[in-house]
PDB file of C-alpha atoms in Angstrom:
ATOM      1  CA  UNK A   1      48.717 110.277-107.052  1.00 34.00           C
ATOM      2  CA  UNK A   2      46.193 111.634-109.527  1.00 34.00           C
ATOM      3  CA  UNK A   3      46.411 115.157-110.821  1.00 34.00           C
ATOM      4  CA  UNK A   4      43.717 117.554-111.941  1.00 36.00           C
ATOM      5  CA  UNK A   5      44.805 117.430-115.582  1.00 33.00           C
ATOM      6  CA  UNK A   6      41.484 115.890-116.625  1.00 30.00           C
ATOM      7  CA  UNK A   7      39.843 119.189-115.752  1.00 31.00           C
ATOM      8  CA  UNK A   8      42.223 121.334-117.762  1.00 32.00           C
ATOM      9  CA  UNK A   9      40.201 121.402-120.978  1.00 29.00           C
ATOM     10  CA  UNK A  10      37.038 122.676-119.327  1.00 29.00           C
ATOM     11  CA  UNK A  11      36.266 126.364-119.755  1.00 32.00           C
ATOM     12  CA  UNK A  12      33.433 128.810-119.341  1.00 33.00           C
ATOM     13  CA  UNK A  13      32.371 131.622-121.651  1.00 30.00           C
ATOM     14  CA  UNK A  14      33.352 135.048-120.340  1.00 28.00           C
ATOM     15  CA  UNK A  15      29.799 136.316-120.760  1.00 27.00           C
ATOM     16  CA  UNK A  16      27.183 133.578-120.654  1.00 31.00           C
ATOM     17  CA  UNK A  17      29.220 130.925-118.829  1.00 30.00           C
ATOM     18  CA  UNK A  18      27.802 128.011-120.785  1.00 28.00           C
ATOM     19  CA  UNK A  19      29.823 124.875-120.079  1.00 31.00           C
ATOM     20  CA  UNK A  20      31.445 122.775-122.792  1.00 32.00           C
ATOM     21  CA  UNK A  21      30.732 119.688-120.721  1.00 33.00           C
ATOM     22  CA  UNK A  22      27.359 118.518-119.538  1.00 30.00           C
ATOM     23  CA  UNK A  23      28.281 119.076-115.898  1.00 35.00           C
ATOM     24  CA  UNK A  24      28.082 122.813-115.257  1.00 34.00           C
ATOM     25  CA  UNK A  25      30.969 123.608-112.943  1.00 35.00           C
ATOM     26  CA  UNK A  26      32.194 127.038-112.041  1.00 37.00           C
ATOM     27  CA  UNK A  27      35.563 127.914-113.555  1.00 37.00           C
ATOM     28  CA  UNK A  28      38.327 126.133-111.669  1.00 38.00           C
ATOM     29  CA  UNK A  29      40.235 129.383-111.801  1.00 40.00           C
ATOM     30  CA  UNK A  30      38.128 132.355-112.766  1.00 38.00           C
ATOM     31  CA  UNK A  31      41.098 133.958-114.496  1.00 35.00           C
ATOM     32  CA  UNK A  32      40.829 131.320-117.198  1.00 34.00           C
ATOM     33  CA  UNK A  33      37.873 133.252-118.628  1.00 32.00           C
ATOM     34  CA  UNK A  34      40.509 135.598-120.082  1.00 30.00           C
ATOM     35  CA  UNK A  35      41.454 133.203-122.813  1.00 28.00           C
ATOM     36  CA  UNK A  36      38.240 131.617-124.015  1.00 27.00           C
ATOM     37  CA  UNK A  37      36.649 132.123-127.429  1.00 26.00           C
ATOM     38  CA  UNK A  38      33.238 130.500-127.861  1.00 27.00           C
ATOM     39  CA  UNK A  39      34.263 127.628-125.563  1.00 30.00           C
ATOM     40  CA  UNK A  40      30.896 126.096-124.918  1.00 31.00           C
ATOM     41  CA  UNK A  41      30.066 124.809-128.388  1.00 32.00           C
ATOM     42  CA  UNK A  42      26.400 125.707-127.992  1.00 29.00           C
ATOM     43  CA  UNK A  43      24.743 127.569-130.831  1.00 31.00           C
ATOM     44  CA  UNK A  44      23.341 130.065-128.355  1.00 33.00           C
ATOM     45  CA  UNK A  45      26.814 131.247-127.424  1.00 30.00           C
ATOM     46  CA  UNK A  46      28.360 133.783-129.815  1.00 30.00           C
ATOM     47  CA  UNK A  47      30.583 135.508-127.318  1.00 27.00           C
ATOM     48  CA  UNK A  48      34.312 136.112-127.685  1.00 26.00           C
ATOM     49  CA  UNK A  49      36.877 137.613-125.383  1.00 27.00           C
ATOM     50  CA  UNK A  50      38.384 140.979-126.294  1.00 26.00           C
ATOM     51  CA  UNK A  51      41.796 139.724-125.117  1.00 31.00           C
ATOM     52  CA  UNK A  52      42.183 136.818-127.504  1.00 27.00           C
ATOM     53  CA  UNK A  53      45.512 138.194-128.754  1.00 29.00           C
ATOM     54  CA  UNK A  54      47.025 138.324-125.262  1.00 48.00           C
ATOM     55  CA  UNK A  55      47.295 134.586-124.719  1.00 68.00           C
ATOM     56  CA  UNK A  56      49.704 133.821-121.921  1.00 84.00           C
ATOM     57  CA  UNK A  57      51.056 130.603-120.489  1.00 92.00           C
ATOM     58  CA  UNK A  58      51.053 131.139-116.745  1.00 95.00           C
ATOM     59  CA  UNK A  59      52.863 128.986-114.214  1.00 98.00           C
ATOM     60  CA  UNK A  60      52.888 129.128-110.439  1.00 98.00           C
ATOM     61  CA  UNK A  61      55.897 127.351-108.924  1.00 99.00           C
ATOM     62  CA  UNK A  62      55.091 126.746-105.263  1.00 99.00           C
ATOM     63  CA  UNK A  63      57.380 125.354-102.568  1.00 99.00           C
ATOM     64  CA  UNK A  64      55.697 123.594 -99.679  1.00 99.00           C
ATOM     65  CA  UNK A  65      57.078 123.489 -96.108  1.00 99.00           C
ATOM     66  CA  UNK A  66      58.504 126.967 -95.545  1.00 99.00           C
ATOM     67  CA  UNK A  67      59.535 127.105 -91.882  1.00 99.00           C
ATOM     68  CA  UNK A  68      59.873 123.338 -91.474  1.00 99.00           C
ATOM     69  CA  UNK A  69      63.568 123.930 -90.715  1.00 98.00           C
ATOM     70  CA  UNK A  70      65.945 126.821 -91.270  1.00 98.00           C
ATOM     71  CA  UNK A  71      67.647 124.864 -94.056  1.00 99.00           C
ATOM     72  CA  UNK A  72      64.375 124.276 -95.876  1.00 99.00           C
ATOM     73  CA  UNK A  73      63.455 127.961 -95.658  1.00 99.00           C
ATOM     74  CA  UNK A  74      66.901 129.029 -96.861  1.00 99.00           C
ATOM     75  CA  UNK A  75      66.655 126.677 -99.827  1.00 99.00           C
ATOM     76  CA  UNK A  76      63.220 128.000-100.734  1.00 99.00           C
ATOM     77  CA  UNK A  77      64.482 131.572-100.696  1.00 99.00           C
ATOM     78  CA  UNK A  78      67.389 130.533-102.922  1.00 99.00           C
ATOM     79  CA  UNK A  79      65.002 128.810-105.349  1.00 99.00           C
ATOM     80  CA  UNK A  80      63.170 132.126-105.682  1.00 99.00           C
ATOM     81  CA  UNK A  81      66.144 134.474-105.852  1.00 98.00           C
ATOM     82  CA  UNK A  82      68.173 132.348-108.265  1.00 98.00           C
ATOM     83  CA  UNK A  83      65.478 130.234-109.879  1.00 98.00           C
ATOM     84  CA  UNK A  84      61.881 129.969-111.021  1.00 98.00           C
ATOM     85  CA  UNK A  85      60.054 129.712-107.677  1.00 99.00           C
ATOM     86  CA  UNK A  86      57.185 132.200-107.305  1.00 98.00           C
ATOM     87  CA  UNK A  87      55.325 131.233-104.116  1.00 99.00           C
ATOM     88  CA  UNK A  88      55.712 129.228-100.934  1.00 99.00           C
ATOM     89  CA  UNK A  89      53.491 128.197 -98.040  1.00 99.00           C
ATOM     90  CA  UNK A  90      54.554 128.349 -94.401  1.00 99.00           C
ATOM     91  CA  UNK A  91      54.046 125.798 -91.622  1.00 99.00           C
ATOM     92  CA  UNK A  92      52.939 128.127 -88.848  1.00 99.00           C
ATOM     93  CA  UNK A  93      53.382 125.627 -86.008  1.00 99.00           C
ATOM     94  CA  UNK A  94      57.108 125.147 -86.578  1.00 98.00           C
ATOM     95  CA  UNK A  95      59.666 126.644 -84.119  1.00 97.00           C
ATOM     96  CA  UNK A  96      61.662 128.722 -86.626  1.00 97.00           C
ATOM     97  CA  UNK A  97      58.840 129.849 -88.884  1.00 99.00           C
ATOM     98  CA  UNK A  98      58.387 133.410 -87.593  1.00 99.00           C
ATOM     99  CA  UNK A  99      62.094 134.193 -87.904  1.00 98.00           C
ATOM    100  CA  UNK A 100      62.136 132.538 -91.323  1.00 99.00           C
ATOM    101  CA  UNK A 101      59.191 134.650 -92.469  1.00 99.00           C
ATOM    102  CA  UNK A 102      60.917 137.819 -91.257  1.00 98.00           C
ATOM    103  CA  UNK A 103      63.955 136.898 -93.337  1.00 98.00           C
ATOM    104  CA  UNK A 104      61.758 135.997 -96.280  1.00 98.00           C
ATOM    105  CA  UNK A 105      59.997 139.331 -96.218  1.00 97.00           C
ATOM    106  CA  UNK A 106      63.317 141.212 -96.113  1.00 98.00           C
ATOM    107  CA  UNK A 107      65.196 139.164 -98.700  1.00 98.00           C
ATOM    108  CA  UNK A 108      62.400 138.115-101.078  1.00 98.00           C
ATOM    109  CA  UNK A 109      59.878 140.959-101.429  1.00 97.00           C
ATOM    110  CA  UNK A 110      58.409 139.469-104.624  1.00 97.00           C
ATOM    111  CA  UNK A 111      57.945 135.947-103.275  1.00 98.00           C
ATOM    112  CA  UNK A 112      54.320 135.080-102.553  1.00 98.00           C
ATOM    113  CA  UNK A 113      53.864 133.675 -99.042  1.00 99.00           C
ATOM    114  CA  UNK A 114      50.844 131.595 -98.073  1.00 99.00           C
ATOM    115  CA  UNK A 115      49.823 129.186 -95.311  1.00 99.00           C
ATOM    116  CA  UNK A 116      50.611 125.467 -95.390  1.00 99.00           C
ATOM    117  CA  UNK A 117      47.812 124.200 -93.123  1.00 99.00           C
ATOM    118  CA  UNK A 118      49.213 121.548 -90.788  1.00 99.00           C
ATOM    119  CA  UNK A 119      47.517 118.573 -89.161  1.00 98.00           C
ATOM    120  CA  UNK A 120      50.233 115.894 -89.370  1.00 98.00           C
ATOM    121  CA  UNK A 121      53.465 117.442 -88.044  1.00 97.00           C
ATOM    122  CA  UNK A 122      54.489 118.875 -84.690  1.00 98.00           C
ATOM    123  CA  UNK A 123      52.194 120.557 -82.167  1.00 98.00           C
ATOM    124  CA  UNK A 124      49.082 122.668 -82.776  1.00 99.00           C
ATOM    125  CA  UNK A 125      49.206 126.453 -82.560  1.00 99.00           C
ATOM    126  CA  UNK A 126      46.303 126.349 -80.115  1.00 99.00           C
ATOM    127  CA  UNK A 127      46.756 124.707 -76.686  1.00 98.00           C
ATOM    128  CA  UNK A 128      46.376 120.925 -77.125  1.00 98.00           C
ATOM    129  CA  UNK A 129      43.618 120.807 -74.515  1.00 98.00           C
ATOM    130  CA  UNK A 130      41.558 123.152 -76.723  1.00 98.00           C
ATOM    131  CA  UNK A 131      41.761 120.781 -79.700  1.00 98.00           C
ATOM    132  CA  UNK A 132      41.742 117.313 -78.082  1.00 98.00           C
ATOM    133  CA  UNK A 133      40.363 115.446 -81.096  1.00 98.00           C
ATOM    134  CA  UNK A 134      43.201 116.718 -83.304  1.00 98.00           C
ATOM    135  CA  UNK A 135      46.089 115.457 -81.184  1.00 98.00           C
ATOM    136  CA  UNK A 136      47.512 112.335 -79.597  1.00 98.00           C
ATOM    137  CA  UNK A 137      47.942 111.922 -75.848  1.00 96.00           C
ATOM    138  CA  UNK A 138      51.337 113.603 -76.034  1.00 98.00           C
ATOM    139  CA  UNK A 139      49.707 116.770 -77.402  1.00 98.00           C
ATOM    140  CA  UNK A 140      51.193 116.402 -80.870  1.00 98.00           C
ATOM    141  CA  UNK A 141      49.405 115.971 -84.183  1.00 98.00           C
ATOM    142  CA  UNK A 142      48.889 112.486 -85.560  1.00 97.00           C
ATOM    143  CA  UNK A 143      51.412 111.229 -88.097  1.00 96.00           C
ATOM    144  CA  UNK A 144      50.604 111.083 -91.802  1.00 94.00           C
ATOM    145  CA  UNK A 145      49.795 107.376 -91.424  1.00 94.00           C
ATOM    146  CA  UNK A 146      47.771 107.772 -88.219  1.00 96.00           C
ATOM    147  CA  UNK A 147      45.687 110.585 -89.695  1.00 94.00           C
ATOM    148  CA  UNK A 148      43.985 108.212 -92.129  1.00 92.00           C
ATOM    149  CA  UNK A 149      41.868 106.794 -89.308  1.00 93.00           C
ATOM    150  CA  UNK A 150      42.106 109.631 -86.789  1.00 94.00           C
ATOM    151  CA  UNK A 151      40.620 112.247 -89.121  1.00 94.00           C
ATOM    152  CA  UNK A 152      37.207 110.592 -89.006  1.00 93.00           C
ATOM    153  CA  UNK A 153      36.904 111.355 -85.296  1.00 95.00           C
ATOM    154  CA  UNK A 154      38.069 114.954 -85.451  1.00 97.00           C
ATOM    155  CA  UNK A 155      35.744 117.726 -84.362  1.00 97.00           C
ATOM    156  CA  UNK A 156      35.291 120.117 -87.313  1.00 97.00           C
ATOM    157  CA  UNK A 157      34.934 123.082 -84.950  1.00 98.00           C
ATOM    158  CA  UNK A 158      38.298 122.268 -83.380  1.00 98.00           C
ATOM    159  CA  UNK A 159      39.795 121.852 -86.843  1.00 98.00           C
ATOM    160  CA  UNK A 160      38.460 125.210 -88.001  1.00 98.00           C
ATOM    161  CA  UNK A 161      39.726 126.912 -84.838  1.00 99.00           C
ATOM    162  CA  UNK A 162      43.212 125.412 -85.213  1.00 99.00           C
ATOM    163  CA  UNK A 163      43.566 126.231 -88.880  1.00 99.00           C
ATOM    164  CA  UNK A 164      42.230 129.731 -88.283  1.00 99.00           C
ATOM    165  CA  UNK A 165      44.851 130.134 -85.536  1.00 99.00           C
ATOM    166  CA  UNK A 166      47.549 129.100 -88.005  1.00 99.00           C
ATOM    167  CA  UNK A 167      46.316 131.687 -90.508  1.00 99.00           C
ATOM    168  CA  UNK A 168      46.071 134.384 -87.839  1.00 99.00           C
ATOM    169  CA  UNK A 169      49.617 133.674 -86.699  1.00 99.00           C
ATOM    170  CA  UNK A 170      50.771 134.166 -90.274  1.00 99.00           C
ATOM    171  CA  UNK A 171      48.904 137.474 -90.520  1.00 98.00           C
ATOM    172  CA  UNK A 172      50.765 138.718 -87.435  1.00 98.00           C
ATOM    173  CA  UNK A 173      53.838 139.030 -89.680  1.00 98.00           C
ATOM    174  CA  UNK A 174      52.149 141.677 -91.809  1.00 98.00           C
ATOM    175  CA  UNK A 175      52.889 139.706 -94.979  1.00 98.00           C
ATOM    176  CA  UNK A 176      49.970 139.578 -97.468  1.00 96.00           C
ATOM    177  CA  UNK A 177      48.652 136.018 -97.663  1.00 97.00           C
ATOM    178  CA  UNK A 178      48.996 134.591-101.166  1.00 97.00           C
ATOM    179  CA  UNK A 179      46.984 131.366-100.866  1.00 98.00           C
ATOM    180  CA  UNK A 180      46.277 128.263 -98.782  1.00 98.00           C
ATOM    181  CA  UNK A 181      47.370 124.662 -99.203  1.00 98.00           C
ATOM    182  CA  UNK A 182      48.164 121.861 -96.749  1.00 98.00           C
ATOM    183  CA  UNK A 183      50.871 119.554 -95.445  1.00 98.00           C
ATOM    184  CA  UNK A 184      50.534 116.011 -96.809  1.00 97.00           C
ATOM    185  CA  UNK A 185      47.436 117.180 -98.748  1.00 96.00           C
ATOM    186  CA  UNK A 186      45.407 116.787 -95.555  1.00 97.00           C
ATOM    187  CA  UNK A 187      42.853 119.335 -96.787  1.00 96.00           C
ATOM    188  CA  UNK A 188      41.804 116.738 -99.351  1.00 95.00           C
ATOM    189  CA  UNK A 189      41.533 113.935 -96.791  1.00 94.00           C
ATOM    190  CA  UNK A 190      37.710 114.007 -96.769  1.00 94.00           C
ATOM    191  CA  UNK A 191      34.716 116.273 -97.312  1.00 95.00           C
ATOM    192  CA  UNK A 192      34.923 117.755 -93.803  1.00 95.00           C
ATOM    193  CA  UNK A 193      38.563 118.838 -94.042  1.00 97.00           C
ATOM    194  CA  UNK A 194      37.983 120.294 -97.507  1.00 97.00           C
ATOM    195  CA  UNK A 195      34.892 122.165 -96.357  1.00 97.00           C
ATOM    196  CA  UNK A 196      36.758 123.725 -93.429  1.00 98.00           C
ATOM    197  CA  UNK A 197      39.639 124.807 -95.676  1.00 98.00           C
ATOM    198  CA  UNK A 198      37.342 126.314 -98.308  1.00 98.00           C
ATOM    199  CA  UNK A 199      35.325 128.089 -95.631  1.00 98.00           C
ATOM    200  CA  UNK A 200      38.519 129.689 -94.325  1.00 98.00           C
ATOM    201  CA  UNK A 201      39.773 130.535 -97.818  1.00 97.00           C
ATOM    202  CA  UNK A 202      36.462 132.274 -98.480  1.00 97.00           C
ATOM    203  CA  UNK A 203      36.598 134.070 -95.136  1.00 97.00           C
ATOM    204  CA  UNK A 204      40.097 135.419 -95.764  1.00 97.00           C
ATOM    205  CA  UNK A 205      39.549 136.011 -99.488  1.00 95.00           C
ATOM    206  CA  UNK A 206      42.404 133.853-100.765  1.00 96.00           C
ATOM    207  CA  UNK A 207      42.882 131.109-103.338  1.00 96.00           C
ATOM    208  CA  UNK A 208      43.401 127.451-102.501  1.00 97.00           C
ATOM    209  CA  UNK A 209      45.448 124.671-104.058  1.00 97.00           C
ATOM    210  CA  UNK A 210      43.559 122.699-106.694  1.00 95.00           C
ATOM    211  CA  UNK A 211      41.499 120.154-104.713  1.00 95.00           C
ATOM    212  CA  UNK A 212      40.941 117.695-107.579  1.00 93.00           C
ATOM    213  CA  UNK A 213      43.678 115.352-106.397  1.00 91.00           C
ATOM    214  CA  UNK A 214      41.573 112.457-105.144  1.00 91.00           C
ATOM    215  CA  UNK A 215      39.158 111.121-107.805  1.00 91.00           C
ATOM    216  CA  UNK A 216      36.688 109.922-105.178  1.00 91.00           C
ATOM    217  CA  UNK A 217      36.239 113.515-103.970  1.00 92.00           C
ATOM    218  CA  UNK A 218      35.844 115.041-107.444  1.00 92.00           C
ATOM    219  CA  UNK A 219      32.124 115.741-107.273  1.00 93.00           C
ATOM    220  CA  UNK A 220      32.330 116.959-103.673  1.00 95.00           C
ATOM    221  CA  UNK A 221      35.216 119.295-104.488  1.00 95.00           C
ATOM    222  CA  UNK A 222      33.376 120.706-107.497  1.00 94.00           C
ATOM    223  CA  UNK A 223      30.244 121.398-105.454  1.00 95.00           C
ATOM    224  CA  UNK A 224      32.154 122.977-102.567  1.00 96.00           C
ATOM    225  CA  UNK A 225      34.192 125.229-104.863  1.00 94.00           C
ATOM    226  CA  UNK A 226      30.950 126.480-106.358  1.00 92.00           C
ATOM    227  CA  UNK A 227      29.411 126.951-102.914  1.00 95.00           C
ATOM    228  CA  UNK A 228      32.284 128.968-101.457  1.00 95.00           C
ATOM    229  CA  UNK A 229      33.386 130.770-104.635  1.00 93.00           C
ATOM    230  CA  UNK A 230      37.074 130.200-103.961  1.00 93.00           C
ATOM    231  CA  UNK A 231      39.708 130.546-106.682  1.00 92.00           C
ATOM    232  CA  UNK A 232      42.022 127.705-107.635  1.00 94.00           C
ATOM    233  CA  UNK A 233      44.174 126.736-110.615  1.00 94.00           C
ATOM    234  CA  UNK A 234      43.148 124.743-113.672  1.00 92.00           C
ATOM    235  CA  UNK A 235      45.838 122.143-113.014  1.00 94.00           C
ATOM    236  CA  UNK A 236      48.353 121.069-110.436  1.00 96.00           C
ATOM    237  CA  UNK A 237      51.506 119.204-111.397  1.00 97.00           C
ATOM    238  CA  UNK A 238      52.523 116.769-108.635  1.00 97.00           C
ATOM    239  CA  UNK A 239      55.080 114.580-110.393  1.00 96.00           C
ATOM    240  CA  UNK A 240      58.173 116.706-109.701  1.00 97.00           C
ATOM    241  CA  UNK A 241      58.890 114.871-106.452  1.00 97.00           C
ATOM    242  CA  UNK A 242      61.338 112.243-105.161  1.00 97.00           C
ATOM    243  CA  UNK A 243      62.321 109.984-108.094  1.00 96.00           C
ATOM    244  CA  UNK A 244      60.369 112.316-110.403  1.00 97.00           C
ATOM    245  CA  UNK A 245      62.580 115.283-109.507  1.00 98.00           C
ATOM    246  CA  UNK A 246      64.727 115.103-112.637  1.00 98.00           C
ATOM    247  CA  UNK A 247      65.761 117.600-115.305  1.00 98.00           C
ATOM    248  CA  UNK A 248      63.913 115.602-117.944  1.00 98.00           C
ATOM    249  CA  UNK A 249      60.707 115.544-115.928  1.00 98.00           C
ATOM    250  CA  UNK A 250      60.849 119.248-115.163  1.00 98.00           C
ATOM    251  CA  UNK A 251      61.467 120.105-118.814  1.00 98.00           C
ATOM    252  CA  UNK A 252      58.512 117.899-119.774  1.00 97.00           C
ATOM    253  CA  UNK A 253      56.319 119.743-117.289  1.00 97.00           C
ATOM    254  CA  UNK A 254      57.355 123.061-118.814  1.00 98.00           C
ATOM    255  CA  UNK A 255      56.919 121.883-122.407  1.00 97.00           C
ATOM    256  CA  UNK A 256      53.444 120.489-121.662  1.00 96.00           C
ATOM    257  CA  UNK A 257      52.076 123.797-120.377  1.00 96.00           C
ATOM    258  CA  UNK A 258      49.233 125.240-122.453  1.00 92.00           C
ATOM    259  CA  UNK A 259      48.452 128.930-123.045  1.00 89.00           C
ATOM    260  CA  UNK A 260      44.869 128.685-121.849  1.00 81.00           C
ATOM    261  CA  UNK A 261      45.630 126.819-118.633  1.00 86.00           C
ATOM    262  CA  UNK A 262      46.902 128.082-115.274  1.00 93.00           C
ATOM    263  CA  UNK A 263      49.135 125.440-113.689  1.00 97.00           C
ATOM    264  CA  UNK A 264      50.709 125.085-110.270  1.00 98.00           C
ATOM    265  CA  UNK A 265      53.945 123.107-110.060  1.00 98.00           C
ATOM    266  CA  UNK A 266      54.324 121.752-106.528  1.00 99.00           C
ATOM    267  CA  UNK A 267      57.882 121.360-105.267  1.00 99.00           C
ATOM    268  CA  UNK A 268      59.892 120.855-102.075  1.00 99.00           C
ATOM    269  CA  UNK A 269      63.324 122.507-102.394  1.00 99.00           C
ATOM    270  CA  UNK A 270      65.604 122.998 -99.418  1.00 99.00           C
ATOM    271  CA  UNK A 271      68.926 122.336 -97.764  1.00 99.00           C
ATOM    272  CA  UNK A 272      69.152 119.072 -95.832  1.00 98.00           C
ATOM    273  CA  UNK A 273      70.249 120.400 -92.446  1.00 98.00           C
ATOM    274  CA  UNK A 274      70.558 118.187 -89.370  1.00 98.00           C
ATOM    275  CA  UNK A 275      67.077 119.039 -88.115  1.00 98.00           C
ATOM    276  CA  UNK A 276      65.454 118.114 -91.418  1.00 98.00           C
ATOM    277  CA  UNK A 277      67.268 114.786 -91.496  1.00 98.00           C
ATOM    278  CA  UNK A 278      66.026 114.161 -87.952  1.00 97.00           C
ATOM    279  CA  UNK A 279      62.345 114.911 -88.547  1.00 96.00           C
ATOM    280  CA  UNK A 280      61.712 114.117 -92.223  1.00 96.00           C
ATOM    281  CA  UNK A 281      62.359 111.153 -94.480  1.00 95.00           C
ATOM    282  CA  UNK A 282      62.336 113.528 -97.455  1.00 97.00           C
ATOM    283  CA  UNK A 283      65.602 115.428 -97.089  1.00 97.00           C
ATOM    284  CA  UNK A 284      68.346 114.814 -99.692  1.00 96.00           C
ATOM    285  CA  UNK A 285      65.938 115.016-102.664  1.00 98.00           C
ATOM    286  CA  UNK A 286      65.126 118.583-101.593  1.00 99.00           C
ATOM    287  CA  UNK A 287      68.636 119.609-102.580  1.00 99.00           C
ATOM    288  CA  UNK A 288      68.140 117.924-105.946  1.00 98.00           C
ATOM    289  CA  UNK A 289      64.935 119.906-106.459  1.00 99.00           C
ATOM    290  CA  UNK A 290      66.710 123.116-105.479  1.00 99.00           C
ATOM    291  CA  UNK A 291      69.487 122.499-107.994  1.00 99.00           C
ATOM    292  CA  UNK A 292      66.966 121.913-110.774  1.00 99.00           C
ATOM    293  CA  UNK A 293      64.778 124.907-109.936  1.00 99.00           C
ATOM    294  CA  UNK A 294      67.856 127.137-110.255  1.00 99.00           C
ATOM    295  CA  UNK A 295      69.317 125.318-113.269  1.00 98.00           C
ATOM    296  CA  UNK A 296      70.228 127.672-116.175  1.00 98.00           C
ATOM    297  CA  UNK A 297      68.745 125.232-118.705  1.00 98.00           C
ATOM    298  CA  UNK A 298      65.399 125.250-116.889  1.00 98.00           C
ATOM    299  CA  UNK A 299      65.342 129.040-116.698  1.00 98.00           C
ATOM    300  CA  UNK A 300      66.237 129.284-120.376  1.00 98.00           C
ATOM    301  CA  UNK A 301      63.373 126.967-121.329  1.00 98.00           C
ATOM    302  CA  UNK A 302      60.953 129.140-119.366  1.00 97.00           C
ATOM    303  CA  UNK A 303      62.155 132.203-121.305  1.00 97.00           C
ATOM    304  CA  UNK A 304      62.093 130.433-124.673  1.00 96.00           C
ATOM    305  CA  UNK A 305      58.500 129.357-124.170  1.00 95.00           C
ATOM    306  CA  UNK A 306      57.437 132.814-123.039  1.00 95.00           C
ATOM    307  CA  UNK A 307      56.002 131.427-119.820  1.00 96.00           C
ATOM    308  CA  UNK A 308      54.806 133.990-117.310  1.00 95.00           C
ATOM    309  CA  UNK A 309      55.820 133.071-113.753  1.00 97.00           C
ATOM    310  CA  UNK A 310      53.119 134.315-111.407  1.00 96.00           C
ATOM    311  CA  UNK A 311      51.646 134.053-107.930  1.00 96.00           C
ATOM    312  CA  UNK A 312      48.104 133.154-106.947  1.00 95.00           C
ATOM    313  CA  UNK A 313      47.266 136.727-106.011  1.00 92.00           C
ATOM    314  CA  UNK A 314      48.471 137.976-109.405  1.00 86.00           C
ATOM    315  CA  UNK A 315      45.863 135.823-111.093  1.00 73.00           C
ATOM    316  CA  UNK A 316      43.128 137.112-108.832  1.00 66.00           C
ATOM    317  CA  UNK A 317      43.919 140.577-110.222  1.00 64.00           C
ATOM    318  CA  UNK A 318      43.799 139.205-113.767  1.00 57.00           C
ATOM    319  CA  UNK A 319      40.387 137.749-113.015  1.00 61.00           C
ATOM    320  CA  UNK A 320      39.025 141.093-111.871  1.00 56.00           C
ATOM    321  CA  UNK A 321      40.330 142.740-115.038  1.00 50.00           C
ATOM    322  CA  UNK A 322      38.749 140.027-117.158  1.00 53.00           C
ATOM    323  CA  UNK A 323      35.404 140.413-115.442  1.00 56.00           C
ATOM    324  CA  UNK A 324      35.411 144.142-116.201  1.00 57.00           C
ATOM    325  CA  UNK A 325      36.335 143.700-119.878  1.00 53.00           C
ATOM    326  CA  UNK A 326      33.492 144.030-122.420  1.00 52.00           C
ATOM    327  CA  UNK A 327      32.736 141.052-124.671  1.00 48.00           C
ATOM    328  CA  UNK A 328      31.139 141.186-128.048  1.00 36.00           C
TER     329      UNK A 328
END
């Protein structure tokens, strides 16, 4: 699966916003304007940031699938309390998710909680008869393999209503929403799913996972980000998964971080309880991920490199501060 690393070098001047590249995109994450000094290379640009001496390497470590099972949620909380995890996203259609979120709020007050939009697991939050194009005859969502064809026939109004219902159910907990991403990357399935997700992110004023995962949707994603003005990261690291969930790979991810780039590391820690083994093929590797995310060597490398572990909403605050800073 492709990552968004090819976009990492692109920046925009804090004042004039000239682009270094010929294609004039908005910043992938507006907070990146903090770090740029004369990035565009055009003679007309003589601007510099006043915060050039406060370079920071920022990393978001996000766990997908909170609420999938009690064991997964417990493992995610452990990865935060004893490890480097900073955010997680909840599957709001899962049976245990509300109780898991209550525990998460009590035990992990500094963990950022967002919404893991679901279209390929379990039942919808809305009554199945209200979203008939999203579900099979048994009232359940299509599988990750079935969705490839089924998504083309889905009603975008039904999709928006279902995903809004998932977000609203999350908000019932009273937990501030950190950001939005999706189960099995279904948001990036096509232009219509991405448009619905960005529309909702804009409506609720939250960031979204970097959508530059599928090369064929690159230009569409760029245009839609500009249209909706939604924040995202410069990069997303997807390789820490399954056979890639190794100490060596995680250390490489950490060592490759750059001070002028905001990166999200996607992960799937958890405990492989009986329910997870029943419903998911990805179960034992979650315990491997959990062990690595709490590994003393990994935490030491983070400290040695001076990496700032942050949440999506932290960077939104940084962006506002950067926008208010004078440039000369």
